[in-house]
Short mmCIF file of C-alpha atoms in Angstrom, two decimals:
data_model
loop_
_atom_site.label_atom_id
_atom_site.label_comp_id
_atom_site.label_asym_id
_atom_site.label_seq_id
_atom_site.Cartn_x
_atom_site.Cartn_y
_atom_site.Cartn_z
CA TYR Q 1 200.80 94.19 111.31
CA ALA Q 2 199.25 96.08 108.39
CA ALA Q 3 202.33 95.28 106.28
CA LEU Q 4 202.18 91.61 107.33
CA ILE Q 5 198.52 91.40 106.36
CA ARG Q 6 199.20 93.06 103.00
CA GLY Q 7 201.89 90.45 102.40
CA TYR Q 8 199.52 87.56 103.16
CA ILE Q 9 196.84 88.95 100.84
CA SER Q 10 199.24 89.72 98.00
CA ALA Q 11 200.21 86.04 98.24
CA LYS Q 12 196.46 85.24 98.12
CA ASP Q 13 196.64 83.72 101.60
CA THR Q 14 193.40 85.31 102.82
CA GLY Q 15 193.00 82.79 105.62
CA ARG Q 16 196.21 83.82 107.36
CA ALA Q 17 195.42 87.50 106.86
CA LEU Q 18 192.02 87.19 108.51
CA GLY Q 19 193.48 84.86 111.13
CA THR Q 20 196.03 87.52 112.07
CA VAL Q 21 193.26 90.08 112.58
CA SER Q 22 191.28 87.57 114.65
CA ASP Q 23 194.33 86.88 116.85
CA LEU Q 24 194.89 90.60 117.36
CA LYS Q 25 191.30 90.99 118.53
CA LYS Q 26 191.52 88.05 120.94
CA GLU Q 27 194.83 89.05 122.45
CA GLY Q 28 193.88 92.69 122.73
CA LYS Q 29 197.55 93.67 122.58
CA VAL Q 30 197.27 95.64 119.36
CA LYS Q 31 194.27 97.69 118.37
CA VAL Q 32 192.75 96.76 115.00
CA THR Q 33 193.11 100.12 113.27
CA ASP Q 34 191.54 101.46 110.08
CA GLU Q 35 194.95 100.97 108.42
CA ILE Q 36 194.78 97.24 109.18
CA ARG Q 37 191.18 97.02 108.00
CA GLU Q 38 192.03 98.78 104.75
CA SER Q 39 195.06 96.56 104.19
CA ILE Q 40 192.66 93.64 104.07
CA LEU Q 41 190.00 95.38 101.99
CA ILE Q 42 192.39 96.79 99.39
CA GLY Q 43 194.30 93.52 99.26
CA LEU Q 44 191.08 91.63 98.51
CA LEU Q 45 190.09 94.15 95.84
CA ASN Q 46 193.51 94.06 94.18
CA THR Q 47 193.49 90.25 94.03
CA GLY Q 48 190.07 90.04 92.39
CA MET Q 49 188.10 89.06 95.50
CA SER Q 50 185.61 91.93 95.28
CA THR Q 51 182.68 89.95 96.71
CA GLN Q 52 184.61 89.12 99.88
CA ALA Q 53 185.81 92.72 100.14
CA GLU Q 54 182.25 94.03 99.81
CA LYS Q 55 180.95 91.76 102.62
CA LEU Q 56 183.85 92.68 104.90
CA TYR Q 57 183.43 96.39 104.11
CA GLN Q 58 179.77 96.32 105.12
CA LEU Q 59 180.72 94.42 108.29
CA TYR Q 60 183.32 97.03 109.23
CA LEU Q 61 180.79 99.83 108.74
CA LYS Q 62 178.32 98.10 111.11
CA GLU Q 63 180.68 96.81 113.77
CA SER Q 64 183.18 99.66 114.14
CA GLU Q 65 183.77 103.35 113.63
CA TYR Q 66 185.64 102.58 110.43
CA LYS Q 67 186.01 105.59 108.12
CA PRO Q 68 187.14 104.68 104.59
CA SER Q 69 190.07 106.66 103.18
CA ILE Q 70 190.36 107.95 99.63
CA LYS Q 71 192.81 105.12 98.94
CA PHE Q 72 190.07 102.59 99.70
CA TYR Q 73 187.48 104.45 97.63
CA ASN Q 74 189.86 104.52 94.66
CA SER Q 75 190.51 100.78 94.93
CA TYR Q 76 186.82 100.01 95.41
CA LEU Q 77 185.71 102.12 92.44
CA SER Q 78 188.47 100.67 90.26
CA ALA Q 79 187.30 97.12 91.08
CA LEU Q 80 183.68 98.00 90.27
CA LEU Q 81 184.78 99.65 87.03
CA LYS Q 82 186.81 96.58 86.09
CA SER Q 83 183.83 94.31 86.74
CA ASN Q 84 181.60 96.71 84.75
CA ASP Q 85 179.28 97.24 87.73
CA LEU Q 86 178.70 100.87 86.81
CA ASP Q 87 175.44 101.32 88.71
CA LYS Q 88 177.03 100.27 91.99
CA ALA Q 89 180.06 102.43 91.20
CA SER Q 90 177.77 105.43 90.71
CA HIS Q 91 176.19 104.72 94.11
CA VAL Q 92 179.65 104.61 95.74
CA ILE Q 93 180.52 107.92 94.05
CA GLU Q 94 177.42 109.47 95.61
CA GLN Q 95 178.56 108.18 99.03
CA LEU Q 96 182.02 109.59 98.47
CA VAL Q 97 180.74 113.03 97.42
CA SER Q 98 178.56 113.21 100.54
CA THR Q 99 181.53 112.38 102.82
CA ALA Q 100 183.00 115.74 103.77
CA ASP Q 101 186.14 114.42 105.52
CA VAL Q 102 187.42 112.44 102.51
CA GLN Q 103 189.36 114.47 99.94
CA PRO Q 104 189.41 113.12 96.35
CA ASP Q 105 192.75 113.01 94.55
CA ILE Q 106 193.47 113.05 90.81
CA ALA Q 107 192.99 109.26 90.60
CA THR Q 108 189.52 109.65 92.12
CA TYR Q 109 188.47 112.25 89.57
CA THR Q 110 189.80 110.08 86.74
CA ILE Q 111 187.77 107.08 87.91
CA ILE Q 112 184.63 109.19 88.43
CA ILE Q 113 184.84 110.60 84.88
CA ASP Q 114 185.32 107.10 83.47
CA VAL Q 115 182.38 105.63 85.43
CA LEU Q 116 179.90 108.42 84.63
CA MET Q 117 180.73 108.57 80.91
CA LYS Q 118 180.65 104.79 80.44
CA ARG Q 119 177.37 104.57 82.32
CA ALA Q 120 175.80 107.21 80.08
CA ARG Q 121 177.02 105.38 76.98
CA ARG Q 122 175.65 102.05 78.21
CA LYS Q 123 172.25 103.57 78.95
CA ARG Q 124 172.35 105.37 75.57
CA THR Q 125 171.65 108.70 77.24
CA GLU Q 126 173.25 112.02 76.42
CA PHE Q 127 176.00 112.81 78.89
CA ASP Q 128 175.49 116.00 80.87
CA GLY Q 129 178.53 118.11 79.99
CA SER Q 130 177.93 120.39 82.97
CA ILE Q 131 178.97 117.50 85.25
CA LEU Q 132 182.39 117.44 83.60
CA ILE Q 133 182.72 121.20 83.98
CA ASP Q 134 181.91 120.84 87.68
CA LEU Q 135 184.48 118.05 88.08
CA PHE Q 136 187.27 119.95 86.33
CA THR Q 137 186.37 123.11 88.30
CA SER Q 138 186.52 121.10 91.53
CA MET Q 139 189.95 119.75 90.54
CA GLU Q 140 191.20 123.27 89.90
CA LYS Q 141 189.93 124.49 93.29
CA ARG Q 142 191.80 121.66 94.99
CA GLY Q 143 194.98 122.53 93.11
CA LEU Q 144 194.86 119.29 91.10
CA THR Q 145 196.04 119.25 87.49
CA PRO Q 146 194.47 116.63 85.17
CA SER Q 147 197.01 113.89 84.57
CA GLU Q 148 197.73 112.24 81.24
CA LYS Q 149 195.58 109.32 82.39
CA THR Q 150 192.67 111.68 83.23
CA LEU Q 151 192.77 113.22 79.75
CA THR Q 152 193.18 109.79 78.15
CA VAL Q 153 190.09 108.45 79.93
CA PHE Q 154 188.21 111.62 78.97
CA MET Q 155 189.17 111.46 75.28
CA SER Q 156 188.61 107.70 75.02
CA ASN Q 157 185.04 107.96 76.30
CA LEU Q 158 184.23 110.93 74.06
CA LEU Q 159 185.55 109.15 70.98
CA LYS Q 160 183.57 105.97 71.66
CA ASN Q 161 180.28 107.87 71.52
CA GLU Q 162 179.32 108.90 67.99
CA SER Q 163 177.61 112.07 69.20
CA THR Q 164 180.72 113.28 71.09
CA VAL Q 165 183.44 112.24 68.62
CA PRO Q 166 184.05 115.86 67.44
CA LEU Q 167 184.56 116.95 71.06
CA GLY Q 168 186.97 114.06 71.62
CA ARG Q 169 189.02 115.12 68.58
CA LEU Q 170 188.98 118.70 69.88
CA VAL Q 171 190.43 117.60 73.24
CA PHE Q 172 193.06 115.49 71.47
CA ASP Q 173 194.06 118.41 69.24
CA TYR Q 174 194.29 120.61 72.34
CA VAL Q 175 196.65 118.12 74.00
CA LYS Q 176 198.86 118.09 70.88
CA SER Q 177 198.81 121.90 70.55
CA LYS Q 178 200.06 122.25 74.14
CA LYS Q 179 202.94 119.86 73.35
CA MET Q 180 201.74 117.63 76.16
CA ARG Q 181 203.23 114.15 76.39
CA ILE Q 182 201.25 111.60 74.39
CA SER Q 183 202.15 108.05 75.36
CA ALA Q 184 201.37 104.76 73.67
CA THR Q 185 198.54 104.37 76.20
CA THR Q 186 196.96 107.65 75.09
CA TYR Q 187 197.31 106.87 71.40
CA THR Q 188 195.85 103.41 72.05
CA ALA Q 189 192.82 104.90 73.82
CA VAL Q 190 192.23 107.47 71.09
CA ILE Q 191 192.54 104.94 68.24
CA SER Q 192 190.35 102.45 70.11
CA GLY Q 193 187.67 105.12 70.53
CA GLU Q 194 187.80 106.09 66.86
CA CYS Q 195 187.56 102.44 65.77
CA GLU Q 196 184.64 101.81 68.12
CA SER Q 197 182.73 104.78 66.72
CA GLY Q 198 183.37 103.48 63.18
CA ASP Q 199 185.65 106.34 62.12
CA MET Q 200 188.40 104.21 60.56
CA GLU Q 201 189.78 107.10 58.51
CA SER Q 202 190.56 109.09 61.66
CA ALA Q 203 191.84 105.93 63.38
CA MET Q 204 194.34 105.34 60.57
CA THR Q 205 195.44 109.00 60.65
CA THR Q 206 196.05 108.82 64.40
CA PHE Q 207 197.79 105.45 63.97
CA HIS Q 208 200.33 106.90 61.53
CA GLU Q 209 200.80 109.97 63.76
CA ALA Q 210 201.68 107.61 66.59
CA ILE Q 211 204.23 105.74 64.47
CA GLN Q 212 205.85 109.01 63.41
CA SER Q 213 206.07 110.05 67.07
CA GLY Q 214 208.11 106.92 67.82
CA ILE Q 215 205.48 104.49 69.15
CA THR Q 216 206.63 100.89 68.64
CA LEU Q 217 204.50 98.65 66.45
CA ARG Q 218 203.36 95.92 68.83
CA PRO Q 219 200.34 93.60 68.47
CA MET Q 220 198.56 95.19 71.43
CA PHE Q 221 198.78 98.52 69.58
CA TYR Q 222 198.00 97.62 65.96
CA ASN Q 223 195.41 94.90 66.68
CA MET Q 224 192.89 97.68 67.40
CA ILE Q 225 192.97 98.61 63.72
CA LEU Q 226 192.38 95.00 62.66
CA LYS Q 227 189.49 94.83 65.14
CA GLY Q 228 188.13 98.08 63.68
CA PHE Q 229 188.20 96.66 60.15
CA LEU Q 230 186.37 93.58 61.46
CA SER Q 231 183.59 95.81 62.83
CA ALA Q 232 183.54 97.72 59.53
CA ASN Q 233 183.47 94.40 57.62
CA ASN Q 234 186.31 95.66 55.37
CA ILE Q 235 188.47 92.68 54.38
CA LYS Q 236 190.33 94.57 51.62
CA HIS Q 237 191.71 97.21 53.97
CA SER Q 238 192.29 94.58 56.65
CA ILE Q 239 194.59 92.59 54.34
CA GLU Q 240 196.37 95.75 53.18
CA PHE Q 241 196.98 96.73 56.79
CA TYR Q 242 198.22 93.22 57.63
CA ASN Q 243 200.74 93.40 54.77
CA PHE Q 244 201.92 96.78 56.06
CA ILE Q 245 202.45 95.29 59.53
CA MET Q 246 204.35 92.30 58.16
CA ASN Q 247 206.68 94.63 56.25
CA SER Q 248 207.15 97.06 59.14
CA THR Q 249 207.66 94.94 62.25
CA THR Q 250 210.51 92.95 63.74
CA PRO Q 251 209.97 89.19 64.24
CA GLU Q 252 209.11 89.57 67.95
CA ASN Q 253 206.35 92.07 67.11
CA ARG Q 254 204.70 90.11 64.30
CA PRO Q 255 200.93 89.41 64.48
CA ASN Q 256 199.72 87.22 67.34
CA PHE Q 257 196.69 84.92 67.52
CA PHE Q 258 194.40 87.89 68.24
CA SER Q 259 195.58 89.46 64.98
CA TYR Q 260 194.75 86.29 63.05
CA TYR Q 261 191.39 85.97 64.78
CA TYR Q 262 190.36 89.45 63.56
CA LEU Q 263 191.71 88.73 60.08
CA LEU Q 264 190.06 85.32 59.73
CA LYS Q 265 186.73 86.50 61.17
CA THR Q 266 186.71 89.47 58.75
CA ALA Q 267 187.51 87.15 55.81
CA ILE Q 268 184.74 84.71 56.79
CA ASN Q 269 182.24 87.57 57.16
CA SER Q 270 183.16 88.80 53.69
CA GLY Q 271 182.08 85.48 52.17
CA ASN Q 272 185.09 85.63 49.84
CA ASN Q 273 186.86 82.25 49.76
CA ASP Q 274 189.98 83.72 48.15
CA TYR Q 275 190.50 86.01 51.14
CA ILE Q 276 189.78 83.16 53.54
CA LYS Q 277 192.41 80.96 51.84
CA LEU Q 278 194.88 83.86 51.95
CA VAL Q 279 194.46 84.28 55.71
CA ILE Q 280 194.67 80.52 56.31
CA ASP Q 281 197.93 80.37 54.33
CA GLU Q 282 199.36 83.28 56.35
CA MET Q 283 198.43 81.54 59.61
CA ASP Q 284 200.09 78.34 58.40
CA LYS Q 285 203.29 80.23 57.52
CA SER Q 286 203.42 82.07 60.86
CA ALA Q 287 205.61 80.93 63.74
CA ILE Q 288 202.54 80.63 65.98
CA THR Q 289 201.48 77.13 67.02
CA LYS Q 290 198.72 78.03 69.49
CA PHE Q 291 195.88 80.21 68.18
CA GLY Q 292 193.69 80.77 71.22
CA ARG Q 293 190.21 79.49 72.07
CA ALA Q 294 188.08 81.03 69.30
CA ILE Q 295 190.03 80.16 66.14
CA PRO Q 296 189.45 76.35 66.33
CA TYR Q 297 185.72 76.95 65.82
CA LEU Q 298 186.42 79.40 62.98
CA LEU Q 299 188.57 76.71 61.33
CA THR Q 300 185.56 74.40 61.41
CA ASP Q 301 183.51 77.10 59.67
CA VAL Q 302 186.25 77.39 57.05
CA GLU Q 303 186.32 73.62 56.51
CA ASN Q 304 182.55 73.58 56.09
CA LYS Q 305 183.06 75.95 53.14
CA GLY Q 306 185.11 73.27 51.43
CA ILE Q 307 188.46 74.93 52.11
CA LYS Q 308 191.32 72.62 53.06
CA ILE Q 309 192.90 73.25 56.48
CA PRO Q 310 196.73 72.86 56.58
CA GLU Q 311 198.15 70.11 58.80
CA LYS Q 312 199.58 72.51 61.41
CA LEU Q 313 196.20 74.14 61.96
CA GLN Q 314 194.40 70.80 61.93
CA THR Q 315 196.72 69.51 64.66
CA PHE Q 316 196.16 72.58 66.80
CA ARG Q 317 192.37 72.35 66.41
CA SER Q 318 192.28 68.63 67.24
CA GLU Q 319 194.44 69.06 70.36
CA PHE Q 320 192.35 72.01 71.54
CA LEU Q 321 188.99 70.29 71.00
CA ASN Q 322 190.22 67.11 72.72
CA GLU Q 323 191.32 69.19 75.70
CA VAL Q 324 187.91 70.90 75.86
CA GLU Q 325 186.16 67.51 75.69
CA GLN Q 326 188.28 66.14 78.55
CA LYS Q 327 187.56 69.20 80.72
CA ASN Q 328 183.82 68.92 80.04
CA SER Q 329 183.91 65.21 80.86
CA PHE Q 330 185.64 65.95 84.17
CA LYS Q 331 183.08 68.65 85.03
CA ASN Q 332 180.19 66.30 84.30
CA ASP Q 333 181.74 63.51 86.40
CA PHE Q 334 182.47 65.91 89.25
CA THR Q 335 178.92 67.29 89.18
CA SER Q 336 177.51 63.75 89.26
CA CYS Q 337 179.65 62.91 92.30
CA CYS Q 338 178.52 66.05 94.11
CA LEU Q 339 174.87 65.23 93.45
CA LEU Q 340 175.42 61.66 94.61
CA TYR Q 341 177.06 62.57 97.91
CA THR Q 342 174.80 65.53 98.74
CA SER Q 343 171.44 63.99 97.86
CA ASP Q 344 169.01 62.89 100.55
CA ALA Q 345 169.28 59.32 99.31
CA ALA Q 346 173.00 59.28 100.00
#
């Protein structure tokens, strides 16, 4: 039954999943076990229905002797981390630590490190390094070795905080010195952290190290650099990097609409019309016909500067804005109908 329920939820058929549990309760033939309960909870969390999972979780705690497993805690914390609800995640971590019969695994420690370091950065408080020492000591006592993902999360958070950038570089250098595997994910996290802290020189050094190690040049990877140059308001280096990408990638890995968003936004911020025209021309020459939701408004900014927009980009902008207008019109009509049929007068 647990497998059946997981199947229903993975197909986003929550009604049938909950109906199955209800039938089991009524018939009394099969006991509703913690495994069945967790199949529902984890399924809801994994399909983005965290609010429903939270309500059901609290219900289980009140109405039964349900004892959450580490698998549930990992899924719950991951969902809270994804939704950026770091305060609630910290509260759940406290619950987990106080539960003696639940043993954290390496995934748990990775999530805990991520939550605590991100929370400290958001609150602009200095992170207590002794907490990390305690966590890594606890891992060692349990015979757990930090995974690549654990170290990646650790380094990424250190490098995103200006005050801990040197420590982040130290950890990264340690990983390299031990000949540990460094994947595209790790390089991405490190470069992202360096860009976010404003250290573009180190970001470019790490970027070229990654290329030399065999990492494929894909938009998801190199767009971080373009985003970093946007934050640094450096259009000259942004264009130079774009030219490098165009000369170094295969057609399927050429810049995507995110790439052109960062480029165009950087050019507009520079106030240099020559750079803006250059980016517009490159967008017009590209094989892309759809440029996302933000670029149409940037094109209007460009036009307001007296710069002519090529026909391809004009067509895209017009189609996008018409679509937005139709959706807004539908929403307004729908809202009016709801008010009409739910008002006291009706």
